[in-house]
């Protein structure tokens, strides 16, 4: 088993190739072809929810596959839309529901919703990325978390978005060795802790983001050690045991990641 840091780097170093590989997997390709062929036939929320294959595909694209069973909940998200500040999606802490309602904005666009460009190839791209992350997580959950954080990081604008997303929060807590009990604090105090440790503007800087995720993957590996194994020579050029040296760990501890 390749360790967390190496596993993440192998994927991140050539992400387009990894995504292309996943998109060509028979099941993924078949489901994507079905989606692209049939989504244009959907003219209403009822149509969308009646076609189980389309419905499940779209929800997985937004990372909501675990909520596919909650059709009444998803229907409320879609039916109320996003234009009203008091709509259901706007009140939910998890931003994925608002993203879903924004993309499939039947309230505003009606039967023209599925004619919009954003419901076609961009959804397939999201689905493929989600599938890559899920498959990676089956081998190493830390790599999946790192990939997820890397995807979401450029869009994060405030500390509450991290606090409201369990995966983002897990990355933050592991990176800075923060106890899970911090979630018991007043929410404003939690936000202060995030802002004290992390300069959110740095998340838009690829180099600084990579530095943060290097630290995260090392810290994750320390708490969730992978079984040492020889790395494939095809990937690394030689057979060698993967591990985190003391010198690397010392360097990680000295990283300054934009905190104040």
mmCIF file of C-alpha atoms in Angstrom:
data_model
loop_
_atom_site.group_PDB
_atom_site.id
_atom_site.type_symbol
_atom_site.label_atom_id
_atom_site.label_comp_id
_atom_site.label_asym_id
_atom_site.label_seq_id
_atom_site.Cartn_x
_atom_site.Cartn_y
_atom_site.Cartn_z
ATOM 1 C CA UNK A 1 0.000 0.000 0.000
ATOM 2 C CA UNK A 2 1.411 3.384 -1.014
ATOM 3 C CA UNK A 3 1.306 5.896 1.812
ATOM 4 C CA UNK A 4 -1.005 8.892 1.908
ATOM 5 C CA UNK A 5 1.465 11.538 0.795
ATOM 6 C CA UNK A 6 2.791 9.489 -2.112
ATOM 7 C CA UNK A 7 -0.674 8.362 -3.151
ATOM 8 C CA UNK A 8 -1.926 11.930 -3.340
ATOM 9 C CA UNK A 9 1.120 13.150 -5.219
ATOM 10 C CA UNK A 10 0.872 10.371 -7.795
ATOM 11 C CA UNK A 11 -2.688 11.395 -8.645
ATOM 12 C CA UNK A 12 -2.269 15.166 -8.342
ATOM 13 C CA UNK A 13 0.876 15.151 -10.498
ATOM 14 C CA UNK A 14 -1.189 14.156 -13.542
ATOM 15 C CA UNK A 15 -4.810 14.635 -12.587
ATOM 16 C CA UNK A 16 -6.103 14.823 -16.196
ATOM 17 C CA UNK A 17 -4.686 11.354 -16.879
ATOM 18 C CA UNK A 18 -6.340 9.954 -13.750
ATOM 19 C CA UNK A 19 -9.668 11.503 -14.719
ATOM 20 C CA UNK A 20 -9.385 10.199 -18.272
ATOM 21 C CA UNK A 21 -8.734 6.701 -16.939
ATOM 22 C CA UNK A 22 -11.833 6.810 -14.733
ATOM 23 C CA UNK A 23 -14.015 8.211 -17.525
ATOM 24 C CA UNK A 24 -13.141 5.177 -19.662
ATOM 25 C CA UNK A 25 -14.128 2.614 -17.049
ATOM 26 C CA UNK A 26 -16.997 0.616 -18.618
ATOM 27 C CA UNK A 27 -19.576 1.392 -15.931
ATOM 28 C CA UNK A 28 -18.681 5.093 -15.793
ATOM 29 C CA UNK A 29 -18.717 5.414 -19.565
ATOM 30 C CA UNK A 30 -22.060 3.623 -19.851
ATOM 31 C CA UNK A 31 -23.691 5.771 -17.163
ATOM 32 C CA UNK A 32 -22.257 8.978 -18.615
ATOM 33 C CA UNK A 33 -23.467 8.102 -22.107
ATOM 34 C CA UNK A 34 -26.959 7.433 -20.751
ATOM 35 C CA UNK A 35 -26.989 10.734 -18.895
ATOM 36 C CA UNK A 36 -25.896 12.810 -21.879
ATOM 37 C CA UNK A 37 -28.336 11.028 -24.181
ATOM 38 C CA UNK A 38 -31.387 11.407 -21.933
ATOM 39 C CA UNK A 39 -31.015 14.519 -19.772
ATOM 40 C CA UNK A 40 -32.388 16.716 -22.569
ATOM 41 C CA UNK A 41 -35.694 14.846 -22.365
ATOM 42 C CA UNK A 42 -36.237 16.028 -18.790
ATOM 43 C CA UNK A 43 -38.653 18.960 -18.677
ATOM 44 C CA UNK A 44 -39.647 19.117 -15.022
ATOM 45 C CA UNK A 45 -38.654 18.144 -11.509
ATOM 46 C CA UNK A 46 -41.034 15.183 -11.786
ATOM 47 C CA UNK A 47 -39.299 13.987 -14.966
ATOM 48 C CA UNK A 48 -35.928 14.371 -13.284
ATOM 49 C CA UNK A 49 -36.862 12.386 -10.220
ATOM 50 C CA UNK A 50 -38.741 9.642 -12.077
ATOM 51 C CA UNK A 51 -35.702 8.609 -14.088
ATOM 52 C CA UNK A 52 -33.720 6.871 -11.377
ATOM 53 C CA UNK A 53 -30.557 6.556 -13.452
ATOM 54 C CA UNK A 54 -30.471 10.276 -14.279
ATOM 55 C CA UNK A 55 -31.402 11.250 -10.744
ATOM 56 C CA UNK A 56 -28.748 9.071 -9.118
ATOM 57 C CA UNK A 57 -26.124 10.173 -11.616
ATOM 58 C CA UNK A 58 -26.751 13.859 -10.956
ATOM 59 C CA UNK A 59 -26.734 13.431 -7.193
ATOM 60 C CA UNK A 60 -23.461 11.545 -7.301
ATOM 61 C CA UNK A 61 -21.976 14.328 -9.426
ATOM 62 C CA UNK A 62 -22.582 16.656 -6.491
ATOM 63 C CA UNK A 63 -21.398 14.141 -3.909
ATOM 64 C CA UNK A 64 -24.943 13.583 -2.691
ATOM 65 C CA UNK A 65 -25.374 9.937 -3.646
ATOM 66 C CA UNK A 66 -25.964 9.002 -0.008
ATOM 67 C CA UNK A 67 -29.059 11.239 -0.046
ATOM 68 C CA UNK A 68 -30.615 9.717 -3.156
ATOM 69 C CA UNK A 69 -33.129 7.831 -1.003
ATOM 70 C CA UNK A 70 -34.416 11.098 0.541
ATOM 71 C CA UNK A 71 -36.506 12.118 -2.424
ATOM 72 C CA UNK A 72 -38.857 14.347 -0.460
ATOM 73 C CA UNK A 73 -35.847 16.253 0.851
ATOM 74 C CA UNK A 74 -34.274 16.640 -2.617
ATOM 75 C CA UNK A 75 -37.618 17.616 -4.121
ATOM 76 C CA UNK A 76 -37.931 20.416 -1.563
ATOM 77 C CA UNK A 77 -34.437 21.628 -2.468
ATOM 78 C CA UNK A 78 -35.345 21.761 -6.161
ATOM 79 C CA UNK A 79 -38.901 23.020 -5.771
ATOM 80 C CA UNK A 80 -37.946 26.063 -3.696
ATOM 81 C CA UNK A 81 -34.921 26.932 -5.820
ATOM 82 C CA UNK A 82 -32.342 29.534 -4.846
ATOM 83 C CA UNK A 83 -33.774 32.947 -5.709
ATOM 84 C CA UNK A 84 -35.535 33.370 -2.376
ATOM 85 C CA UNK A 85 -33.020 33.889 0.458
ATOM 86 C CA UNK A 86 -35.348 31.875 2.697
ATOM 87 C CA UNK A 87 -35.537 28.886 0.364
ATOM 88 C CA UNK A 88 -34.674 25.467 1.723
ATOM 89 C CA UNK A 89 -31.379 25.167 -0.185
ATOM 90 C CA UNK A 90 -30.236 28.605 0.974
ATOM 91 C CA UNK A 91 -30.862 27.688 4.602
ATOM 92 C CA UNK A 92 -28.958 24.420 4.533
ATOM 93 C CA UNK A 93 -25.405 24.511 5.851
ATOM 94 C CA UNK A 94 -24.131 22.072 3.243
ATOM 95 C CA UNK A 95 -23.455 24.111 0.054
ATOM 96 C CA UNK A 96 -23.856 21.096 -2.214
ATOM 97 C CA UNK A 97 -27.641 21.397 -2.101
ATOM 98 C CA UNK A 98 -27.502 24.991 -3.284
ATOM 99 C CA UNK A 99 -25.122 23.950 -6.053
ATOM 100 C CA UNK A 100 -27.605 21.271 -7.130
ATOM 101 C CA UNK A 101 -30.539 23.702 -7.096
ATOM 102 C CA UNK A 102 -28.490 26.310 -8.952
ATOM 103 C CA UNK A 103 -27.543 23.936 -11.735
ATOM 104 C CA UNK A 104 -30.987 22.332 -12.013
ATOM 105 C CA UNK A 105 -32.896 25.575 -11.582
ATOM 106 C CA UNK A 106 -36.325 24.359 -12.666
ATOM 107 C CA UNK A 107 -37.951 27.137 -10.638
ATOM 108 C CA UNK A 108 -36.426 29.820 -12.849
ATOM 109 C CA UNK A 109 -35.860 28.045 -16.166
ATOM 110 C CA UNK A 110 -38.709 25.537 -16.265
ATOM 111 C CA UNK A 111 -38.605 23.145 -19.224
ATOM 112 C CA UNK A 112 -35.500 24.909 -20.571
ATOM 113 C CA UNK A 113 -33.420 23.839 -17.567
ATOM 114 C CA UNK A 114 -31.879 20.804 -19.198
ATOM 115 C CA UNK A 115 -31.056 22.735 -22.373
ATOM 116 C CA UNK A 116 -28.488 24.758 -20.423
ATOM 117 C CA UNK A 117 -24.793 23.934 -20.977
ATOM 118 C CA UNK A 118 -24.133 23.518 -17.242
ATOM 119 C CA UNK A 119 -26.309 20.406 -16.992
ATOM 120 C CA UNK A 120 -24.453 18.513 -19.691
ATOM 121 C CA UNK A 121 -20.688 17.928 -19.896
ATOM 122 C CA UNK A 122 -19.929 19.829 -16.647
ATOM 123 C CA UNK A 123 -22.096 17.305 -14.760
ATOM 124 C CA UNK A 124 -20.244 14.430 -16.402
ATOM 125 C CA UNK A 125 -16.941 16.023 -15.393
ATOM 126 C CA UNK A 126 -18.191 16.334 -11.811
ATOM 127 C CA UNK A 127 -19.350 12.721 -11.833
ATOM 128 C CA UNK A 128 -15.986 11.471 -13.058
ATOM 129 C CA UNK A 129 -14.138 13.502 -10.422
ATOM 130 C CA UNK A 130 -16.430 12.182 -7.695
ATOM 131 C CA UNK A 131 -15.875 8.637 -8.924
ATOM 132 C CA UNK A 132 -12.110 9.126 -8.841
ATOM 133 C CA UNK A 133 -12.311 10.369 -5.265
ATOM 134 C CA UNK A 134 -14.594 7.525 -4.169
ATOM 135 C CA UNK A 135 -12.396 4.868 -5.765
ATOM 136 C CA UNK A 136 -9.305 6.450 -4.216
ATOM 137 C CA UNK A 137 -10.985 6.486 -0.814
ATOM 138 C CA UNK A 138 -11.498 2.745 -0.997
ATOM 139 C CA UNK A 139 -7.710 2.419 -0.947
ATOM 140 C CA UNK A 140 -6.797 5.379 1.260
ATOM 141 C CA UNK A 141 -9.303 7.766 2.827
ATOM 142 C CA UNK A 142 -6.586 10.357 3.414
ATOM 143 C CA UNK A 143 -5.896 10.649 -0.316
ATOM 144 C CA UNK A 144 -9.610 11.059 -0.951
ATOM 145 C CA UNK A 145 -9.805 13.846 1.616
ATOM 146 C CA UNK A 146 -6.793 15.581 0.068
ATOM 147 C CA UNK A 147 -8.307 15.402 -3.421
ATOM 148 C CA UNK A 148 -11.607 16.737 -2.125
ATOM 149 C CA UNK A 149 -9.942 19.609 -0.290
ATOM 150 C CA UNK A 150 -7.874 20.467 -3.369
ATOM 151 C CA UNK A 151 -11.059 20.616 -5.447
ATOM 152 C CA UNK A 152 -13.011 22.748 -3.010
ATOM 153 C CA UNK A 153 -10.217 25.012 -1.727
ATOM 154 C CA UNK A 154 -10.272 27.695 -4.460
ATOM 155 C CA UNK A 155 -13.979 28.363 -3.813
ATOM 156 C CA UNK A 156 -13.732 28.706 -0.016
ATOM 157 C CA UNK A 157 -14.402 32.295 1.064
ATOM 158 C CA UNK A 158 -14.924 32.041 4.806
ATOM 159 C CA UNK A 159 -14.201 29.841 7.805
ATOM 160 C CA UNK A 160 -17.829 28.774 8.162
ATOM 161 C CA UNK A 161 -17.639 26.911 4.842
ATOM 162 C CA UNK A 162 -14.906 24.741 6.329
ATOM 163 C CA UNK A 163 -16.782 24.268 9.588
ATOM 164 C CA UNK A 164 -19.956 23.305 7.728
ATOM 165 C CA UNK A 165 -18.288 20.628 5.627
ATOM 166 C CA UNK A 166 -17.236 17.509 7.551
ATOM 167 C CA UNK A 167 -14.544 16.557 5.046
ATOM 168 C CA UNK A 168 -13.006 20.031 4.877
ATOM 169 C CA UNK A 169 -13.103 20.254 8.662
ATOM 170 C CA UNK A 170 -11.409 16.875 8.986
ATOM 171 C CA UNK A 171 -8.564 18.060 6.752
ATOM 172 C CA UNK A 172 -8.185 21.267 8.757
ATOM 173 C CA UNK A 173 -8.187 19.464 12.096
ATOM 174 C CA UNK A 174 -5.674 16.855 10.962
ATOM 175 C CA UNK A 175 -3.369 19.398 9.330
ATOM 176 C CA UNK A 176 -3.101 21.548 12.419
ATOM 177 C CA UNK A 177 -3.488 18.727 14.941
ATOM 178 C CA UNK A 178 -6.711 20.221 16.273
ATOM 179 C CA UNK A 179 -8.884 17.953 18.444
ATOM 180 C CA UNK A 180 -12.332 16.947 17.240
ATOM 181 C CA UNK A 181 -13.646 18.478 20.462
ATOM 182 C CA UNK A 182 -13.139 21.927 18.965
ATOM 183 C CA UNK A 183 -16.565 21.382 17.379
ATOM 184 C CA UNK A 184 -18.074 21.731 20.865
ATOM 185 C CA UNK A 185 -16.945 25.357 21.045
ATOM 186 C CA UNK A 186 -19.096 28.335 20.122
ATOM 187 C CA UNK A 187 -19.258 28.534 16.319
ATOM 188 C CA UNK A 188 -17.687 31.997 16.233
ATOM 189 C CA UNK A 189 -14.792 30.758 18.344
ATOM 190 C CA UNK A 190 -14.338 27.845 15.941
ATOM 191 C CA UNK A 191 -14.209 30.296 13.039
ATOM 192 C CA UNK A 192 -11.548 32.302 14.872
ATOM 193 C CA UNK A 193 -9.437 29.161 15.255
ATOM 194 C CA UNK A 194 -9.684 28.427 11.538
ATOM 195 C CA UNK A 195 -8.740 31.987 10.595
ATOM 196 C CA UNK A 196 -5.917 32.021 13.111
ATOM 197 C CA UNK A 197 -4.352 28.889 11.639
ATOM 198 C CA UNK A 198 -5.161 29.377 7.989
ATOM 199 C CA UNK A 199 -5.061 32.358 5.655
ATOM 200 C CA UNK A 200 -8.005 31.579 3.388
ATOM 201 C CA UNK A 201 -6.506 33.626 0.544
ATOM 202 C CA UNK A 202 -3.667 31.095 0.404
ATOM 203 C CA UNK A 203 -6.125 28.429 -0.722
ATOM 204 C CA UNK A 204 -6.267 30.111 -4.126
ATOM 205 C CA UNK A 205 -2.483 29.878 -4.494
ATOM 206 C CA UNK A 206 -1.576 26.455 -5.964
ATOM 207 C CA UNK A 207 1.881 26.421 -4.375
ATOM 208 C CA UNK A 208 0.577 27.271 -0.907
ATOM 209 C CA UNK A 209 -2.304 24.844 -1.270
ATOM 210 C CA UNK A 210 0.116 22.091 -2.218
ATOM 211 C CA UNK A 211 2.207 22.939 0.833
ATOM 212 C CA UNK A 212 -0.835 22.636 3.072
ATOM 213 C CA UNK A 213 -1.857 19.300 1.566
ATOM 214 C CA UNK A 214 1.689 17.988 1.921
ATOM 215 C CA UNK A 215 1.415 18.660 5.614
ATOM 216 C CA UNK A 216 -2.079 17.183 5.805
ATOM 217 C CA UNK A 217 -1.115 13.928 4.083
ATOM 218 C CA UNK A 218 1.894 13.539 6.371
ATOM 219 C CA UNK A 219 -0.129 14.227 9.509
ATOM 220 C CA UNK A 220 -2.877 11.876 8.331
ATOM 221 C CA UNK A 221 -0.326 9.145 7.675
ATOM 222 C CA UNK A 222 1.118 9.545 11.159
ATOM 223 C CA UNK A 223 -2.292 8.866 12.708
ATOM 224 C CA UNK A 224 -3.413 6.318 10.119
ATOM 225 C CA UNK A 225 -0.224 4.547 9.002
ATOM 226 C CA UNK A 226 -0.350 2.592 5.774
ATOM 227 C CA UNK A 227 1.222 -0.845 5.599
ATOM 228 C CA UNK A 228 4.752 -0.355 4.227
ATOM 229 C CA UNK A 229 5.110 -1.695 0.728
ATOM 230 C CA UNK A 230 7.411 -1.520 -2.238
ATOM 231 C CA UNK A 231 6.383 1.141 -4.743
ATOM 232 C CA UNK A 232 5.819 -0.022 -8.325
ATOM 233 C CA UNK A 233 8.944 0.625 -10.404
ATOM 234 C CA UNK A 234 6.700 1.758 -13.264
ATOM 235 C CA UNK A 235 5.627 4.750 -11.175
ATOM 236 C CA UNK A 236 8.761 5.576 -9.229
ATOM 237 C CA UNK A 237 11.530 4.218 -11.401
ATOM 238 C CA UNK A 238 12.800 1.762 -8.810
ATOM 239 C CA UNK A 239 11.603 -0.582 -6.102
ATOM 240 C CA UNK A 240 11.805 1.123 -2.733
ATOM 241 C CA UNK A 241 10.011 1.166 0.595
ATOM 242 C CA UNK A 242 7.660 4.101 0.968
ATOM 243 C CA UNK A 243 7.761 5.947 4.253
ATOM 244 C CA UNK A 244 7.999 9.372 5.876
ATOM 245 C CA UNK A 245 11.449 10.138 7.137
ATOM 246 C CA UNK A 246 12.169 12.004 10.348
ATOM 247 C CA UNK A 247 13.695 14.843 8.342
ATOM 248 C CA UNK A 248 10.532 15.272 6.289
ATOM 249 C CA UNK A 249 8.401 15.317 9.417
ATOM 250 C CA UNK A 250 10.686 17.932 10.964
ATOM 251 C CA UNK A 251 10.313 20.066 7.868
ATOM 252 C CA UNK A 252 6.528 19.696 7.928
ATOM 253 C CA UNK A 253 6.397 20.878 11.506
ATOM 254 C CA UNK A 254 8.206 24.063 10.485
ATOM 255 C CA UNK A 255 5.774 24.940 7.685
ATOM 256 C CA UNK A 256 4.074 28.313 7.979
ATOM 257 C CA UNK A 257 0.800 28.069 6.088
ATOM 258 C CA UNK A 258 -0.373 31.633 6.120
ATOM 259 C CA UNK A 259 -1.547 31.760 9.728
ATOM 260 C CA UNK A 260 -1.389 35.011 11.620
#
